[in-house]
PDB file of C-alpha atoms in Angstrom:
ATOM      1  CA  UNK T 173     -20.501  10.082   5.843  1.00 58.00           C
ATOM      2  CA  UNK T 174     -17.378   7.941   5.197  1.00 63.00           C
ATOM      3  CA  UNK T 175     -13.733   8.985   5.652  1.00 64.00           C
ATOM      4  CA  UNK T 176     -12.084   8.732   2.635  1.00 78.00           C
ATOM      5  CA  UNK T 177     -10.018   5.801   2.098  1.00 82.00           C
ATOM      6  CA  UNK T 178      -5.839   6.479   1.837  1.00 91.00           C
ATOM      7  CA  UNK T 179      -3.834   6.491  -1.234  1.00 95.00           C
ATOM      8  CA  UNK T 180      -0.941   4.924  -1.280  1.00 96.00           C
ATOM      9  CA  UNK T 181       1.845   5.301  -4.848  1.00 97.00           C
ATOM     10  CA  UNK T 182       4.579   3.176  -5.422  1.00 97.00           C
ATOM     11  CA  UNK T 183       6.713   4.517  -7.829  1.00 97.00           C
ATOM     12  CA  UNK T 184      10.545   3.681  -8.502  1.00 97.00           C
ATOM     13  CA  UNK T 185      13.039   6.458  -7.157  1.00 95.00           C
ATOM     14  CA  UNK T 186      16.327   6.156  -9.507  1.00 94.00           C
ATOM     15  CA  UNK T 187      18.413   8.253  -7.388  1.00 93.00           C
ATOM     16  CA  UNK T 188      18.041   6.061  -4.564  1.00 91.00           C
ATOM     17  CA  UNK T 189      17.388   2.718  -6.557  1.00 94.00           C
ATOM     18  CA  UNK T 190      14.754   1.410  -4.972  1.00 96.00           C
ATOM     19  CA  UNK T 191      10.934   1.161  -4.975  1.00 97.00           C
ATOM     20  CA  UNK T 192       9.100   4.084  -2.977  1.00 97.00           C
ATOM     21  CA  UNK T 193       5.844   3.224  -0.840  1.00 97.00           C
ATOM     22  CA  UNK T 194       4.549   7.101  -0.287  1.00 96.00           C
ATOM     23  CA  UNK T 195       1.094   7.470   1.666  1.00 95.00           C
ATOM     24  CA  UNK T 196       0.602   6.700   5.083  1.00 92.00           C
ATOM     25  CA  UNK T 197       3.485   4.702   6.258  1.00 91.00           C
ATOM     26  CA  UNK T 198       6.461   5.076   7.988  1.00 86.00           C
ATOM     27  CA  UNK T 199       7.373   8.280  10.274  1.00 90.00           C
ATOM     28  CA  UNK T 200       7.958   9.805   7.162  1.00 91.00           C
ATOM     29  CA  UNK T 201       5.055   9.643   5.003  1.00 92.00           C
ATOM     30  CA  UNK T 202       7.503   6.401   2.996  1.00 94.00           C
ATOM     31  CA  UNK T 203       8.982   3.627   3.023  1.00 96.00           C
ATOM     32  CA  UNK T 204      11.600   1.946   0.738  1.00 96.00           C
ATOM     33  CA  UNK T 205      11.419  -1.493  -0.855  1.00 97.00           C
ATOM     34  CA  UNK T 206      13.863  -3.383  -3.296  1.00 96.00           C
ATOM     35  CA  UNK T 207      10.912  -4.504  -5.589  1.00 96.00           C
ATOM     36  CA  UNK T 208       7.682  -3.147  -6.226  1.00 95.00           C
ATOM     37  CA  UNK T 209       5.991  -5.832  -5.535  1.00 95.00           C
ATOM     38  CA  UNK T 210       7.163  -5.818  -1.928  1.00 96.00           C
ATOM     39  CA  UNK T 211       6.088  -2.411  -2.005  1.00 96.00           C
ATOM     40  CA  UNK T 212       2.205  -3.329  -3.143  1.00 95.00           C
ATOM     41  CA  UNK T 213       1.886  -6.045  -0.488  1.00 95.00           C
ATOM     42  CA  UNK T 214       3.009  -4.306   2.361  1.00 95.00           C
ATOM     43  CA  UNK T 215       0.359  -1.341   1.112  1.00 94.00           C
ATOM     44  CA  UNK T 216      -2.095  -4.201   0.994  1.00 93.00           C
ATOM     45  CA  UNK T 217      -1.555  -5.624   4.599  1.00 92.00           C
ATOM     46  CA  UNK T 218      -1.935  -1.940   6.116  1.00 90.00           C
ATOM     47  CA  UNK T 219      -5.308  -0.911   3.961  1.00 90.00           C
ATOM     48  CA  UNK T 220      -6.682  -4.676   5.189  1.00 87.00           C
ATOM     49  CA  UNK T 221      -8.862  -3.046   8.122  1.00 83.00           C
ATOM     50  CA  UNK T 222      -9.395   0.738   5.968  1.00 84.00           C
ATOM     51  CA  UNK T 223      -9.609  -0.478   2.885  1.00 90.00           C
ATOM     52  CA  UNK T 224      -7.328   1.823   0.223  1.00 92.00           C
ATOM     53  CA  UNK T 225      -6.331   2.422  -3.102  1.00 94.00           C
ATOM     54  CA  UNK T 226      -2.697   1.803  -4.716  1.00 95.00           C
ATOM     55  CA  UNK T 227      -1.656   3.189  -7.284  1.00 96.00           C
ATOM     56  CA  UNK T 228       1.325   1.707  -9.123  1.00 96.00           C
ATOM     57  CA  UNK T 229       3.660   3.649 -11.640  1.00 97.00           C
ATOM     58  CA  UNK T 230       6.060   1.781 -13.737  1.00 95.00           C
ATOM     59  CA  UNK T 231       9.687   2.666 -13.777  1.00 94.00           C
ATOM     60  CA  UNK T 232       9.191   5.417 -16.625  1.00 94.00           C
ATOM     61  CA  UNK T 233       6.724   7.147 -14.088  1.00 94.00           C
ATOM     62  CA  UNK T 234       3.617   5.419 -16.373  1.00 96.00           C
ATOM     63  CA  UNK T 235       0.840   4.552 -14.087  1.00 96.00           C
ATOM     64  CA  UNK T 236       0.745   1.094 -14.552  1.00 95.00           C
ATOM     65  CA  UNK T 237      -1.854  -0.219 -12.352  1.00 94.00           C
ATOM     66  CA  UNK T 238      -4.494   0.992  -9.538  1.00 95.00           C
ATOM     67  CA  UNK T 239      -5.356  -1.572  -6.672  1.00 93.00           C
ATOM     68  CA  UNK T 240      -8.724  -0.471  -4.950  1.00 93.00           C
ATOM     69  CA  UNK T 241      -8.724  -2.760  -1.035  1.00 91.00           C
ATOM     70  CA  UNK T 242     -11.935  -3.028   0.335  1.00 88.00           C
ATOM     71  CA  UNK T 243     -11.738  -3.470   4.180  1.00 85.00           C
ATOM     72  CA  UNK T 244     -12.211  -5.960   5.563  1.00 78.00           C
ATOM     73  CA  UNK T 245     -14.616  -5.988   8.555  1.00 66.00           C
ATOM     74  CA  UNK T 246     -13.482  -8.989  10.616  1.00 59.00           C
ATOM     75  CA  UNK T 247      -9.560  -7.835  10.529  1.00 51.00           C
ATOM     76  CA  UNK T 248      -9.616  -6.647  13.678  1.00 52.00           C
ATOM     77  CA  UNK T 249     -12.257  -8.813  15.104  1.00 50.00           C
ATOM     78  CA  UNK T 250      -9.871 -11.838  13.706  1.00 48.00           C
ATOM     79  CA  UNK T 251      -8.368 -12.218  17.176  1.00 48.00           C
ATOM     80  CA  UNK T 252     -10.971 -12.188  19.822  1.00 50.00           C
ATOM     81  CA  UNK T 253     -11.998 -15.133  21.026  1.00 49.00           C
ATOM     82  CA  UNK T 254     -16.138 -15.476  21.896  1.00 51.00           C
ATOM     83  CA  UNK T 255     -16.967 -15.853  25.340  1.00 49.00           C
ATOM     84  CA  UNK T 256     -18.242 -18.834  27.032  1.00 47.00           C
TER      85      UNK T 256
END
């Protein structure tokens, strides 16, 4: 049986003016961005070896957008070097 794969929300947070990456990231559970889109690409680089879902929300709180990653197998295997 598979694990199920993380959600992570971006959503705009007017008291603090930025973008909000909620899920799991940061110490916290977030992370703040200036734009959205920095939000969604950072959420993409960390699902890369999971795989995930994003789901964005426009600045009225519409969801504007959901972003399924598949993971991708050779991610981690990206860096090792075959031996000889």
């Amino acid at each position: 049986m598979k694990a199920p794969v993380p959600t992570y929300r971006v959503q705009y947070e007017p008291s603090r003016g930025s973008w909000m990456l909620t899920g799991p990231v940061g110490p916290k559970g977030y992370l703040s961005y200036v734009t959205a889109r920095d939000a969604v690409s950072y959420a993409r680089r960390d699902a890369r070896n999971t795989g995930g879902k994003v789901e964005v929300f426009d600045q009225q709180g519409q969801l504007y957008r959901k972003i399924c990653i598949e993971a991708d197998g050779f991610a981690e295997s990206a860096f090792v070097l075959p031996s000889v």
